Amino acid sequence: MSICNPCTRLMPVALCTDSIVIGTVATINTVYNIYFTSLATGKVFRFNATSSGAGLLTLTPTDGFDFASDTGYELKVNKVNTSLTGENLTIGGTTAKCFFITFEHVPYSFVSQTLELEA
């Protein structure tokens, strides 16, 4: 884990959102672990989501998101209970095992956001 990590970079996401469309995985109708590891503190946040019939993962935690704004996180998904390895995840046509994401505080809320690659 490093701030200079080789993970694929994503556009920032607003902290105040009800759900995040994470991306597409290979196995349909399967429970996946979704890990966000803070690059500032090393703290790992784990969520679960079931992939749709098309392999789409959407994260809608019952307690909301508790991320720090303007802090980098590594995003990985897998079917096993470890944040050390990630499985292939496709976002915006790009497939990778690790993505870099930040969250930002904006003065409005979103019902849902879709992860996008940084331009």
mmCIF file of C-alpha atoms in Angstrom:
data_model
loop_
_atom_site.group_PDB
_atom_site.id
_atom_site.type_symbol
_atom_site.label_atom_id
_atom_site.label_comp_id
_atom_site.label_asym_id
_atom_site.label_seq_id
_atom_site.Cartn_x
_atom_site.Cartn_y
_atom_site.Cartn_z
ATOM 1 C CA MET A 1 0.000 0.000 0.000
ATOM 2 C CA SER A 2 1.501 3.322 -1.097
ATOM 3 C CA ILE A 3 0.324 6.775 -2.112
ATOM 4 C CA CYS A 4 2.403 6.190 -5.269
ATOM 5 C CA ASN A 5 0.629 2.908 -5.965
ATOM 6 C CA PRO A 6 0.144 1.613 -9.506
ATOM 7 C CA CYS A 7 -3.632 1.295 -9.136
ATOM 8 C CA THR A 8 -5.858 2.630 -11.932
ATOM 9 C CA ARG A 9 -7.080 6.110 -10.997
ATOM 10 C CA LEU A 10 -10.770 6.981 -10.693
ATOM 11 C CA MET A 11 -12.595 10.299 -10.597
ATOM 12 C CA PRO A 12 -13.433 11.546 -7.064
ATOM 13 C CA VAL A 13 -16.759 10.471 -5.562
ATOM 14 C CA ALA A 14 -19.008 12.579 -3.324
ATOM 15 C CA LEU A 15 -19.163 11.453 0.308
ATOM 16 C CA CYS A 16 -22.908 12.033 0.515
ATOM 17 C CA THR A 17 -24.325 9.365 -1.763
ATOM 18 C CA ASP A 18 -26.727 6.514 -1.070
ATOM 19 C CA SER A 19 -25.076 4.019 -3.407
ATOM 20 C CA ILE A 20 -22.059 3.589 -5.661
ATOM 21 C CA VAL A 21 -22.088 1.533 -8.845
ATOM 22 C CA ILE A 22 -18.675 -0.089 -8.449
ATOM 23 C CA GLY A 23 -18.221 -1.908 -11.769
ATOM 24 C CA THR A 24 -18.549 -5.314 -13.383
ATOM 25 C CA VAL A 25 -17.086 -8.618 -12.179
ATOM 26 C CA ALA A 26 -16.789 -11.988 -13.910
ATOM 27 C CA THR A 27 -19.031 -14.063 -11.648
ATOM 28 C CA ILE A 28 -22.755 -13.291 -11.630
ATOM 29 C CA ASN A 29 -25.134 -13.544 -8.646
ATOM 30 C CA THR A 30 -22.220 -13.920 -6.227
ATOM 31 C CA VAL A 31 -21.358 -12.158 -2.956
ATOM 32 C CA TYR A 32 -18.220 -10.054 -3.281
ATOM 33 C CA ASN A 33 -16.166 -8.291 -0.628
ATOM 34 C CA ILE A 34 -15.465 -4.672 -1.514
ATOM 35 C CA TYR A 35 -12.406 -3.231 0.236
ATOM 36 C CA PHE A 36 -11.413 0.408 0.602
ATOM 37 C CA THR A 37 -7.969 0.738 2.236
ATOM 38 C CA SER A 38 -6.986 4.227 3.413
ATOM 39 C CA LEU A 39 -3.570 5.182 2.098
ATOM 40 C CA ALA A 40 -3.244 7.673 4.976
ATOM 41 C CA THR A 41 -3.975 5.353 7.897
ATOM 42 C CA GLY A 42 -4.038 1.800 6.527
ATOM 43 C CA LYS A 43 -7.571 1.333 7.901
ATOM 44 C CA VAL A 44 -9.586 -1.141 5.854
ATOM 45 C CA PHE A 45 -13.311 -0.683 5.238
ATOM 46 C CA ARG A 46 -15.070 -3.852 4.050
ATOM 47 C CA PHE A 47 -18.510 -4.028 2.492
ATOM 48 C CA ASN A 48 -20.408 -6.863 0.805
ATOM 49 C CA ALA A 49 -22.464 -6.728 -2.356
ATOM 50 C CA THR A 50 -23.991 -9.351 -4.612
ATOM 51 C CA SER A 51 -23.216 -9.111 -8.303
ATOM 52 C CA SER A 52 -26.248 -8.823 -10.563
ATOM 53 C CA GLY A 53 -27.170 -11.235 -13.350
ATOM 54 C CA ALA A 54 -24.959 -9.079 -15.590
ATOM 55 C CA GLY A 55 -22.057 -9.064 -13.092
ATOM 56 C CA LEU A 56 -22.641 -5.475 -11.956
ATOM 57 C CA LEU A 57 -21.663 -4.623 -8.362
ATOM 58 C CA THR A 58 -23.568 -1.826 -6.628
ATOM 59 C CA LEU A 59 -22.668 -0.853 -3.084
ATOM 60 C CA THR A 60 -25.491 0.403 -0.828
ATOM 61 C CA PRO A 61 -24.368 0.160 2.812
ATOM 62 C CA THR A 62 -27.115 0.370 5.429
ATOM 63 C CA ASP A 63 -25.016 2.685 7.624
ATOM 64 C CA GLY A 64 -23.758 4.877 4.775
ATOM 65 C CA PHE A 65 -20.153 5.657 3.951
ATOM 66 C CA ASP A 66 -17.664 6.749 6.605
ATOM 67 C CA PHE A 67 -14.691 7.842 4.494
ATOM 68 C CA ALA A 68 -12.392 10.810 4.987
ATOM 69 C CA SER A 69 -12.594 13.479 2.305
ATOM 70 C CA ASP A 70 -9.535 14.265 0.172
ATOM 71 C CA THR A 71 -7.864 11.001 1.223
ATOM 72 C CA GLY A 72 -6.713 8.300 -1.173
ATOM 73 C CA TYR A 73 -8.074 4.763 -0.934
ATOM 74 C CA GLU A 74 -7.203 1.534 -2.711
ATOM 75 C CA LEU A 75 -10.332 -0.197 -3.990
ATOM 76 C CA LYS A 76 -10.250 -3.977 -4.446
ATOM 77 C CA VAL A 77 -12.988 -6.598 -4.802
ATOM 78 C CA ASN A 78 -12.849 -10.353 -4.290
ATOM 79 C CA LYS A 79 -14.771 -13.381 -3.098
ATOM 80 C CA VAL A 80 -12.302 -14.250 -0.306
ATOM 81 C CA ASN A 81 -11.841 -12.576 3.058
ATOM 82 C CA THR A 82 -8.650 -10.579 2.455
ATOM 83 C CA SER A 83 -7.903 -7.045 1.320
ATOM 84 C CA LEU A 84 -4.454 -8.079 0.068
ATOM 85 C CA THR A 85 -5.595 -9.423 -3.293
ATOM 86 C CA GLY A 86 -8.156 -8.219 -5.765
ATOM 87 C CA GLU A 87 -9.995 -9.920 -8.593
ATOM 88 C CA ASN A 88 -10.582 -8.375 -11.993
ATOM 89 C CA LEU A 89 -13.031 -5.474 -11.885
ATOM 90 C CA THR A 90 -14.111 -3.583 -14.987
ATOM 91 C CA ILE A 91 -14.872 0.126 -14.745
ATOM 92 C CA GLY A 92 -15.446 2.222 -17.857
ATOM 93 C CA GLY A 93 -14.042 -0.457 -20.148
ATOM 94 C CA THR A 94 -10.807 -0.828 -18.140
ATOM 95 C CA THR A 95 -10.151 -4.030 -16.200
ATOM 96 C CA ALA A 96 -7.783 -3.983 -13.212
ATOM 97 C CA LYS A 97 -7.322 -5.628 -9.809
ATOM 98 C CA CYS A 98 -6.779 -2.346 -7.943
ATOM 99 C CA PHE A 99 -8.212 1.160 -8.316
ATOM 100 C CA PHE A 100 -7.255 4.442 -6.623
ATOM 101 C CA ILE A 101 -10.192 6.542 -5.436
ATOM 102 C CA THR A 102 -10.766 9.676 -3.371
ATOM 103 C CA PHE A 103 -13.933 10.991 -1.776
ATOM 104 C CA GLU A 104 -14.810 14.660 -1.584
ATOM 105 C CA HIS A 105 -17.249 16.717 0.409
ATOM 106 C CA VAL A 106 -19.684 18.562 -1.851
ATOM 107 C CA PRO A 107 -22.618 20.729 -0.713
ATOM 108 C CA TYR A 108 -25.262 18.394 -2.161
ATOM 109 C CA SER A 109 -26.161 14.716 -2.026
ATOM 110 C CA PHE A 110 -26.425 12.057 -4.705
ATOM 111 C CA VAL A 111 -28.835 9.146 -4.763
ATOM 112 C CA SER A 112 -26.352 7.062 -6.731
ATOM 113 C CA GLN A 113 -22.962 7.545 -8.337
ATOM 114 C CA THR A 114 -21.126 5.426 -10.890
ATOM 115 C CA LEU A 115 -17.362 5.070 -10.666
ATOM 116 C CA GLU A 116 -15.537 6.605 -13.619
ATOM 117 C CA LEU A 117 -11.929 6.513 -14.761
ATOM 118 C CA GLU A 118 -9.852 9.643 -14.351
ATOM 119 C CA ALA A 119 -9.303 11.376 -17.695
#
